XYZ file of C-alpha atoms in Angstrom:
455
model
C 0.000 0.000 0.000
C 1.273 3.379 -0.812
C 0.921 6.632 1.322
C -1.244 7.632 -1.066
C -4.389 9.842 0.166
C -7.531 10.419 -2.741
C -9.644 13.157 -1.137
C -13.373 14.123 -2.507
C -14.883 17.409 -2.131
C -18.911 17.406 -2.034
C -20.726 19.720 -4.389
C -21.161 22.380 -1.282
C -17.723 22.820 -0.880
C -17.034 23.372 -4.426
C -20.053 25.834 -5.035
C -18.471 29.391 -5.323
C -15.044 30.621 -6.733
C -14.591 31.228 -2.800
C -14.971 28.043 -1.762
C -12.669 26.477 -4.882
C -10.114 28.268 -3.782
C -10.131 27.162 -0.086
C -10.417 24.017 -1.728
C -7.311 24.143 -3.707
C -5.331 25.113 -0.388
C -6.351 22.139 0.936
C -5.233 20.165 -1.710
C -1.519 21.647 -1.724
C -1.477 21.535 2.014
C -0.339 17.731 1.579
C 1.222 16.648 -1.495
C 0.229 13.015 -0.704
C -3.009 14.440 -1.550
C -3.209 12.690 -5.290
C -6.414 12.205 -6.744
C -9.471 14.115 -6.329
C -12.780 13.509 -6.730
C -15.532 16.363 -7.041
C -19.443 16.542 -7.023
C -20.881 18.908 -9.356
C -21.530 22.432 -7.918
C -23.812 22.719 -4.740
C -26.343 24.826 -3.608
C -24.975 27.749 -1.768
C -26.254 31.192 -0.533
C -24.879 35.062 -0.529
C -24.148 36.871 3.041
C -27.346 38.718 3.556
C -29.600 37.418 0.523
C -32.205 35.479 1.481
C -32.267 33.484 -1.994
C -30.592 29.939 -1.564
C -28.964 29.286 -5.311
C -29.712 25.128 -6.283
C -27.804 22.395 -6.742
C -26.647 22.064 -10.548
C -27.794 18.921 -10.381
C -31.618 20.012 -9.489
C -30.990 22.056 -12.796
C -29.801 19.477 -14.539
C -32.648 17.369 -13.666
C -35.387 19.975 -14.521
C -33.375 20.287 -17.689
C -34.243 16.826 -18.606
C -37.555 16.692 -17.705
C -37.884 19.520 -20.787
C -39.016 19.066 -23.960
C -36.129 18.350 -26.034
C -35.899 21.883 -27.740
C -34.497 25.117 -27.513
C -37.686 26.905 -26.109
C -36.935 30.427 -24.292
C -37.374 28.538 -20.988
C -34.999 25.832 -21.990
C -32.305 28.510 -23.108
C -32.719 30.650 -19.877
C -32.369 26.921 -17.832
C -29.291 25.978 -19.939
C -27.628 29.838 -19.222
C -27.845 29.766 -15.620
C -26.480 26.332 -15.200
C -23.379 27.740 -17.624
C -23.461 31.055 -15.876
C -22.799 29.222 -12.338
C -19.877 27.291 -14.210
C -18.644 31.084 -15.031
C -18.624 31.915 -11.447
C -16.581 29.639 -10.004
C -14.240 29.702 -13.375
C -13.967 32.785 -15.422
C -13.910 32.304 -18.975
C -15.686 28.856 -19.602
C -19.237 29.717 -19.610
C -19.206 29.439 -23.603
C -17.547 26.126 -23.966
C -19.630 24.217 -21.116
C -23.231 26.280 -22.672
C -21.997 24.503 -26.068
C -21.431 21.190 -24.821
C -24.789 21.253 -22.413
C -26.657 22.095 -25.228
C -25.885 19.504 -27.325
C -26.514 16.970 -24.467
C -29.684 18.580 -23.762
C -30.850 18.148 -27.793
C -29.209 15.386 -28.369
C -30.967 12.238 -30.191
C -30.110 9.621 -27.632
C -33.532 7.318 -27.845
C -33.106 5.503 -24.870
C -34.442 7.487 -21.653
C -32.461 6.305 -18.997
C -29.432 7.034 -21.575
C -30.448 10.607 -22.275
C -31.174 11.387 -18.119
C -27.557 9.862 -17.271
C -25.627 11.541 -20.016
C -27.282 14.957 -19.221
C -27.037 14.752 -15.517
C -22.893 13.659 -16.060
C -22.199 17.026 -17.160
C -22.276 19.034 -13.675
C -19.764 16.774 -12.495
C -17.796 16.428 -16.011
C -17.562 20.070 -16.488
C -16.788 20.449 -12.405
C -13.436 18.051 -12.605
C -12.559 19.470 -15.895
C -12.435 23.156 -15.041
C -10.904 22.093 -11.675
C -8.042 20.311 -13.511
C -7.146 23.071 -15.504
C -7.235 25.562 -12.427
C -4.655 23.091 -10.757
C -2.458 22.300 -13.380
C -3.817 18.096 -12.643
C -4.417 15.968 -15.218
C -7.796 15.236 -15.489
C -9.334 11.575 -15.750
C -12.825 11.026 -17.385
C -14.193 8.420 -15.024
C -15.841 6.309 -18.497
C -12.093 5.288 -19.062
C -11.815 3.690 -15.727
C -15.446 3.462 -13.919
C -17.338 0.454 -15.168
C -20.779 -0.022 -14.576
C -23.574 -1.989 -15.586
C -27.748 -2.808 -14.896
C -29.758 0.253 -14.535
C -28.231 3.918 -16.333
C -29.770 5.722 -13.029
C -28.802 3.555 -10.362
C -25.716 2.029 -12.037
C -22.909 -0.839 -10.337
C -19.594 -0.634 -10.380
C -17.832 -3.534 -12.030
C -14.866 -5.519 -10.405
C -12.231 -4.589 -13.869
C -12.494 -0.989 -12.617
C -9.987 -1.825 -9.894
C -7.538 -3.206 -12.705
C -8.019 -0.087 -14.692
C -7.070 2.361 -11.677
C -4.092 0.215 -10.681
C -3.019 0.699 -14.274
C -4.154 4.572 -13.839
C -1.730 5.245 -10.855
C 0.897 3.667 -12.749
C 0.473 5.671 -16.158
C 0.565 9.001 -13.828
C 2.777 8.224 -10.907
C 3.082 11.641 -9.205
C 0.935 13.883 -11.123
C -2.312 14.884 -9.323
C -5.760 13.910 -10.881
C -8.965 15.466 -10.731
C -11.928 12.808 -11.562
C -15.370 13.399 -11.794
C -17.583 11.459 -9.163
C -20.822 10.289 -9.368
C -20.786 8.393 -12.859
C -18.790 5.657 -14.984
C -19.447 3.713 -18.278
C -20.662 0.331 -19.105
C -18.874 -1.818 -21.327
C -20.557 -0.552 -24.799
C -19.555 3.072 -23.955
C -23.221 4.269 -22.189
C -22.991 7.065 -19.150
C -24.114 5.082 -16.160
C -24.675 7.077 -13.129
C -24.137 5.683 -9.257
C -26.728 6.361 -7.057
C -27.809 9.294 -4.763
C -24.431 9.830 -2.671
C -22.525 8.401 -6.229
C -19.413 10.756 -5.829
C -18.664 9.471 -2.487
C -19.114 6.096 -3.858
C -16.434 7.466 -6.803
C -13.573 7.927 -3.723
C -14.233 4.767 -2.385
C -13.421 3.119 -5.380
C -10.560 4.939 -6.677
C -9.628 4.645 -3.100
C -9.861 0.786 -3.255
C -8.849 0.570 -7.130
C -5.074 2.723 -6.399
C -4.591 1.140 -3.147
C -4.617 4.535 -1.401
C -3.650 4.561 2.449
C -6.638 7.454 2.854
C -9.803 8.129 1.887
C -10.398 11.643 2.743
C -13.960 12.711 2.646
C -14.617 16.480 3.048
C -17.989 16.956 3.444
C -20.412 20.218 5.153
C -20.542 18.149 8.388
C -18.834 16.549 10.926
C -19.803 13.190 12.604
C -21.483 13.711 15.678
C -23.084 11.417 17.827
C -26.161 12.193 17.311
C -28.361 14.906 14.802
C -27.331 18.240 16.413
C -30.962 18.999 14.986
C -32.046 16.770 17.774
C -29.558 16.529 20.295
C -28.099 20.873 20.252
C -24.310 20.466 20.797
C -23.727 16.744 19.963
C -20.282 15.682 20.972
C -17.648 14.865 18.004
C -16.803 11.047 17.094
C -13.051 11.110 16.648
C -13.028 7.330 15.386
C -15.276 4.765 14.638
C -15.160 1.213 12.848
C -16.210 0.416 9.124
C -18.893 -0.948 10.723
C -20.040 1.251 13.331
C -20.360 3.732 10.719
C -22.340 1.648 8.765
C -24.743 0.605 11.689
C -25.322 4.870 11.704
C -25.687 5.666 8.218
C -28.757 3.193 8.316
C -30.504 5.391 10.116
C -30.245 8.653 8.947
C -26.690 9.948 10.011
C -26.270 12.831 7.607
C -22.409 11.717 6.675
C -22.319 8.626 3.913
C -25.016 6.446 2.104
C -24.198 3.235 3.205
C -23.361 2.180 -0.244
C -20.643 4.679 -0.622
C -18.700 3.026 2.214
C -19.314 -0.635 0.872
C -15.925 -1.242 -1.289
C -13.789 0.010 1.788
C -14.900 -2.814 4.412
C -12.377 -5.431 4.861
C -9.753 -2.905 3.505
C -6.827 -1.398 5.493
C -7.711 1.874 4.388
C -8.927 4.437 6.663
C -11.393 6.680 5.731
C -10.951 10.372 7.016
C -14.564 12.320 7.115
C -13.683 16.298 7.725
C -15.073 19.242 7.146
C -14.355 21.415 4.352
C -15.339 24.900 6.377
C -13.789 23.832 9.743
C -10.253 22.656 8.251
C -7.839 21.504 9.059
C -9.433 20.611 12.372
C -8.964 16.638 12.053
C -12.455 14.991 11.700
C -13.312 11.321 12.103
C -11.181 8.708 11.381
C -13.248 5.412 10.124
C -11.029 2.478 10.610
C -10.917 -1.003 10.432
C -10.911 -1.892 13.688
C -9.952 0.297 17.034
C -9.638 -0.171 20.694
C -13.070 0.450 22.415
C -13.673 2.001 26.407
C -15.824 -0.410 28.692
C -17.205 2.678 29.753
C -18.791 4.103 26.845
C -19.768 1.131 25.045
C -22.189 3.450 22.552
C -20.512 5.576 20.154
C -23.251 7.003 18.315
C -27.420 7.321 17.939
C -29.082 7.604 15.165
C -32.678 8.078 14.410
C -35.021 7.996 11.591
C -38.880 8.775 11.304
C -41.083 8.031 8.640
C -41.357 4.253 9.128
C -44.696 2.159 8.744
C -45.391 -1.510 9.898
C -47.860 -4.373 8.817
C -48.750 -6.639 11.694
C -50.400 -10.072 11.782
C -51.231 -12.576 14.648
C -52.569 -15.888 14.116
C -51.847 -19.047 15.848
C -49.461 -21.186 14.423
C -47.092 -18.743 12.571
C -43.818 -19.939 14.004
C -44.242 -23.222 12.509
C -45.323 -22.525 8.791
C -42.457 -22.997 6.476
C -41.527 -20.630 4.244
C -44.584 -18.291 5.511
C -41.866 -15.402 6.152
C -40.612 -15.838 2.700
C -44.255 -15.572 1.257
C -44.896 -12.260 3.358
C -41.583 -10.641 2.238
C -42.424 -11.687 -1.319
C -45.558 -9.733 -1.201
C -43.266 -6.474 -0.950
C -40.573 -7.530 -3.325
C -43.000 -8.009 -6.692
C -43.720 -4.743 -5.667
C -40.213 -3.400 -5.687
C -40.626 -2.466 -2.051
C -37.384 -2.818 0.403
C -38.350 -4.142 3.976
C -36.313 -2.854 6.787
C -36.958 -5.691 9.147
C -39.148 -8.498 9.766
C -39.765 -8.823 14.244
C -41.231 -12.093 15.194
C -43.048 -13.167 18.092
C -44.539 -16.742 18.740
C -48.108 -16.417 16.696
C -47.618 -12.623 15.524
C -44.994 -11.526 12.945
C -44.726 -8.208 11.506
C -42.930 -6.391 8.834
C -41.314 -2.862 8.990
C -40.608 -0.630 6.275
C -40.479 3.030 5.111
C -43.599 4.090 4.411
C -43.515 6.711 1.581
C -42.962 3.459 -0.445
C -46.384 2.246 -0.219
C -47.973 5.470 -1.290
C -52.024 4.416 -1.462
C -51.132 0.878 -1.408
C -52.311 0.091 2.323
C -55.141 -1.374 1.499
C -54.173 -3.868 -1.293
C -50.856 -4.745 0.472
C -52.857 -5.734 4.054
C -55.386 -8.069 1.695
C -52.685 -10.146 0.266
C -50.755 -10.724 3.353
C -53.942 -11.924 4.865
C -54.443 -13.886 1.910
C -50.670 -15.394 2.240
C -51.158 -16.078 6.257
C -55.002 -16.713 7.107
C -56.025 -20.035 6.841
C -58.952 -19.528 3.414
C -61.765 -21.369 5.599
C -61.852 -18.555 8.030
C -64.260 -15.622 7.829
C -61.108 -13.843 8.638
C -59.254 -11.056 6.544
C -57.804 -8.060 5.841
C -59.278 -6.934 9.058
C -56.727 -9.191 10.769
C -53.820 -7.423 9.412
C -53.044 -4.641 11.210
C -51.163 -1.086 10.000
C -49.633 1.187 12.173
C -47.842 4.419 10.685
C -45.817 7.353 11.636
C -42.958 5.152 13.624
C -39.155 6.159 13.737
C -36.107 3.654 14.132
C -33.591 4.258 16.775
C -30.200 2.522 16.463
C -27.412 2.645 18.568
C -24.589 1.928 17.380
C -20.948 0.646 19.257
C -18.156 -1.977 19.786
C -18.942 -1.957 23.033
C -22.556 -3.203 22.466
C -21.390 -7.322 22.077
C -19.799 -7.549 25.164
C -21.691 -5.288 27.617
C -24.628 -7.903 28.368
C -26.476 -5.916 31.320
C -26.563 -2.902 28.450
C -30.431 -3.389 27.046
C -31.586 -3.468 30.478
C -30.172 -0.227 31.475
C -31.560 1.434 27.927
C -35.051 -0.342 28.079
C -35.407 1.657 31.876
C -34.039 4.516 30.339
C -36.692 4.602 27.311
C -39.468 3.498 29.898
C -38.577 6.638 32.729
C -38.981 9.274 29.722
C -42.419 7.389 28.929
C -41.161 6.116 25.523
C -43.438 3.170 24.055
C -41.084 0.422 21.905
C -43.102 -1.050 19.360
C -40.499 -3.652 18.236
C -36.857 -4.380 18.557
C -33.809 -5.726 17.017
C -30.394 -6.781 17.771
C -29.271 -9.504 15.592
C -27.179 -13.064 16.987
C -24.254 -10.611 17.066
C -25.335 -7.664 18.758
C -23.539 -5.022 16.722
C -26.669 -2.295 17.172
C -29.489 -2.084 18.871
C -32.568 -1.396 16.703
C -35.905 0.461 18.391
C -39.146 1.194 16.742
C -41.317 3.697 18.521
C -43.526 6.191 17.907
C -42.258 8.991 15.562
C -43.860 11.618 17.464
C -41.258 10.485 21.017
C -38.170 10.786 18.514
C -36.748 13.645 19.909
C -37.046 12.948 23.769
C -35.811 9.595 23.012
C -32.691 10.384 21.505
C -32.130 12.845 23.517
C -33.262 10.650 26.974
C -30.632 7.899 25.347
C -27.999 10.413 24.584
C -27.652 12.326 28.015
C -27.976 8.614 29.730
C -25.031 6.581 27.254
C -22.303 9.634 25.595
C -22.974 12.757 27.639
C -22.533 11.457 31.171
C-alpha cells in the first residue's frame, strides 16, 4: 500500500469561486493528496440574501424533464447552469453552454441514456475546469469506472480496480482530478451511481489505487447524534467500518451506506472532515480500534417516517416458508423491507412508508391472503397497519460484550415514557434497533444520549 491519500470534495464545498479556492489550499497543504474527486456544484447562498442558489444537479434534472428543444425557458435553464460554471471559473461559460446544449438536444432514444448523459455534465464540467485551475491531469471516469444494470442507479464492475491500478501507474506523481458520481458500461453508455454516487467514486478509486486514505470532506462533521435533535452533539473522533455503517442506516447525515461498501475489509482508513472547519482533524473510520468499557455506545441515530404491517394468528412460528411468502408480497412490488420482528403467533414487517404510497389497502389483503387459513371468515381486518414510527439505532463496539446494556436502555426509554413497538439486535449484537412512535423521537434520543455519551 502506498501513502497515497484520494480526497473528494462534495458539491457544497465546491459551489463558489470562494470556496474552490479554499479548496485548492487544501489540496496543496499535503502533497500526498493525489487524486481528487468532485461533485458537481452545490447549492450555496450570498451573506445577507435570502435566496438559496440550487444544486446544478436540481438544474440538470429539470433540464431533462424539458421538452427536447431550444424553447426560451430551456435557453434561460441551460444559461444559468453555464453562468454558475462562469462563477466559479472565469472564462468557460461558452464552452460548457456549447457542450450542455448539445446533451440537452441530443438524439439519444433511450431514456435512462439521455437522463444519465445529461445529468454527467455538472460533475464532467466540475473536474474538468478544476483540472485546468490546478495544473492536474484530469481523468474522465468512463475510461476507468465500469458499470452496468440500470443507467440511473448504475454498479460498479470488479475490472475498474484493474483499470485504476493501471491509472496510478500511467501518472505516478501527477495529481488527478476525476469526476464522481458516474462511470461507463462496457458498450460506452454514461451510467450514473446512485444518490451519494461521488462518495461512492472515492471509495473506489480509493480501493482501485490502493490509497492509504480516503479523505472525505464533506459540510458536516460526525457527531453522535443529529445536532438537529440533540443541540451540541459531541464529536466522534473514530469509529469502525462498521459502526459507521450501523449509523448511516438510520439517517446519520455523513455517507449512504453504499458509498462506504468497497472500503470494508480494507486497510484503508477513511478520514470524514469538514471542508469549512479545516484543518481541524475529523473522524477517522477504521478497520478496527480499541473500544472504552465505559462508553460502550458511540453514536445514535434516528429515523422517522417508518410504517409496519402486523399479523397474529396461531401457528405462525411453525409454517415454512410463511416469512418468505410475506416478504415476497413487498418484493413483486419493488418495495425494500427494513426488518421483519417475530413473536410466537404474531410476525410483523417494517418498512419506510412513503414506499407504499395508497397501497395500504391492497398490500394488508394479500398478506392476509398469504397467512389466514382460506376457511376462516377472517381477513384483511386481521392485518393490522400502524404508521408514523421512527427507528432508533445505537450503534458501538462496546454493544457485544456489555450484556447488562439493554436493560439499562429499556429503563431509560421506559422513565422518559417512551413506548417500543419492536426491537432488534441480531445473533451478534452489533446495534441495537428500536421502533417507537415517531412523534417520542426527539425525547428519546435525547433521553438515550444524556444517559449513554454525555454522562
Amino acid at each position: 500500500m502506498s501513502e497515497t491519500i484520494v480526497c473528494k470534495f462534495g458539491g457544497t464545498s465546491l459551489a463558489t469561486r470562494e470556496k474552490v479556492d479554499h479548496v485548492k489550499r487544501i489540496i496543496n497543504d499535503d502533497g500526498k493528496r493525489e487524486y481528487i474527486v468532485v461533485s458537481a456544484p452545490g447549492s450555496y447562498k450570498k451573506d445577507h440574501d435570502p435566496v438559496i442558489y440550487p444544486k446544478v444537479t436540481k438544474l440538470l434534472k429539470d433540464l431533462a424533464g424539458m421538452e427536447r428543444r431550444l424553447t426560451d425557458a430551456a435557453a434561460q435553464l441551460l444559461d444559468a447552469i453555464a453562468q454558475r460554471y462562469e462563477n466559479i471559473y472565469p472564462g468557460s461559460k461558452k464552452t460548457v453552454a456549447s457542450d450542455l446544449r448539445n446533451r440537452f438536444t441530443s438524439e439519444i432514444k433511450d431514456h435512462e441514456a439521455y437522463w444519465a448523459n445529461l445529468l454527467a455534465a455538472g460533475e464532467y464540467w466540475q473536474g474538468f475546469l478544476l483540472a485546468e485551475d490546478i495544473s492536474a491531469q484530469f481523468i474522465d471516469p468512463t475510461k476507468f469506472i465500469k458499470v452496468s444494470g440500470s443507467l440511473r442507479n448504475a454498479r460498479v464492475l470488479p475490472v475498474t480496480y484493474d483499470l485504476l491500478l493501471a491509472l496510478s501507474k500511467k501518472y505516478p506523481y501527477k495529481q488527478k482530478v476525476i469526476p464522481g458520481f458516474y462511470g461507463a458500461t462496457e458498450e460506452g453508455l454514461i451510467g450514473l451511481l446512485n444518490e451519494g454516487g461521488s462518495d461512492r467514486t472515492g471509495s473506489e478509486v480509493a480501493v482501485g489505487v490502493r490509497a492509504k486514505i480516503y479523505e472525505n470532506f464533506s459540510d458536516y462533521s460526525v457527531l453522535a447524534a443529529d445536532p438537529a435533535l440533540v443541540p451540541g452533539a459531541k464529536p466522534i473522533r473514530e469509529m469502525t467500518q462498521k459502526e459507521l455503517r450501523d449509523l448511516a442506516y438510520s439517517g446519520f447525515k455523513i455517507l449512504q451506506q453504499e458509498a462506504i461498501l468497497p472500503l470494508q475489509g480494507t486497510p484503508i482508513t477513511l478520514h470524514i472532515r469538514s471542508t469549512d472547519a479545516y484543518p481541524e482533524e475529523g473522524t477517522r473510520v477504521v478497520e478496527d480500534r480499541v473500544s472504552d468499557p465505559q462508553k460502550p455506545i458511540i453514536g445514535i441515530a434516528y429515523k422517522p417516517g417508518f410504517c409496519a404491517f402486523s399479523i397474529e394468528e396461531s401457528g405462525v412460528n411453525e409454517r415454512i416458508g410463511l416469512l418468505h411468502e410475506m416478504l415476497d408480497v413487498f418484493a413483486r412490488r419493488e418495495i425494500p423491507v427494513e426488518f421483519p420482528p417475530c413473536g410466537i403467533d404474531d410476525i410483523s414487517v417494517i418498512l419506510e412508508q412513503d414506499q407504499i404510497a395508497a397501497k395500504v389497502s391492497e398490500i394488508k389483503q394479500e398478506l392476509a391472503d398469504t397467512v389466514i387459513p382460506p376457511n376462516t371468515e377472517r381477513r384483511k381486518k386481521d392485518v393490522e397497519f400502524t404508521d408514523n414510527l421512527g427507528i432508533v439505532v445505537m450503534a458501538g463496539k462496546g454493544i457485544a460484550r456489555d450484556h447488562h446494556l439493554e436493560a439499562l436502555i429499556l429503563s431509560t426509554l421506559a422513565e422518559n415514557k417512551i413506548e417500543i413497538i419492536a426491537e432488534s439486535k441480531g445473533v451478534k449484537r452489533r446495534c441495537l434497533i428500536y421502533v417507537i412512535p415517531q412523534s417520542q423521537g426527539r425525547t428519546a434520543v435525547n433521553a438515550l444520549y444524556n444517559q449513554f455519551i454525555e454522562n
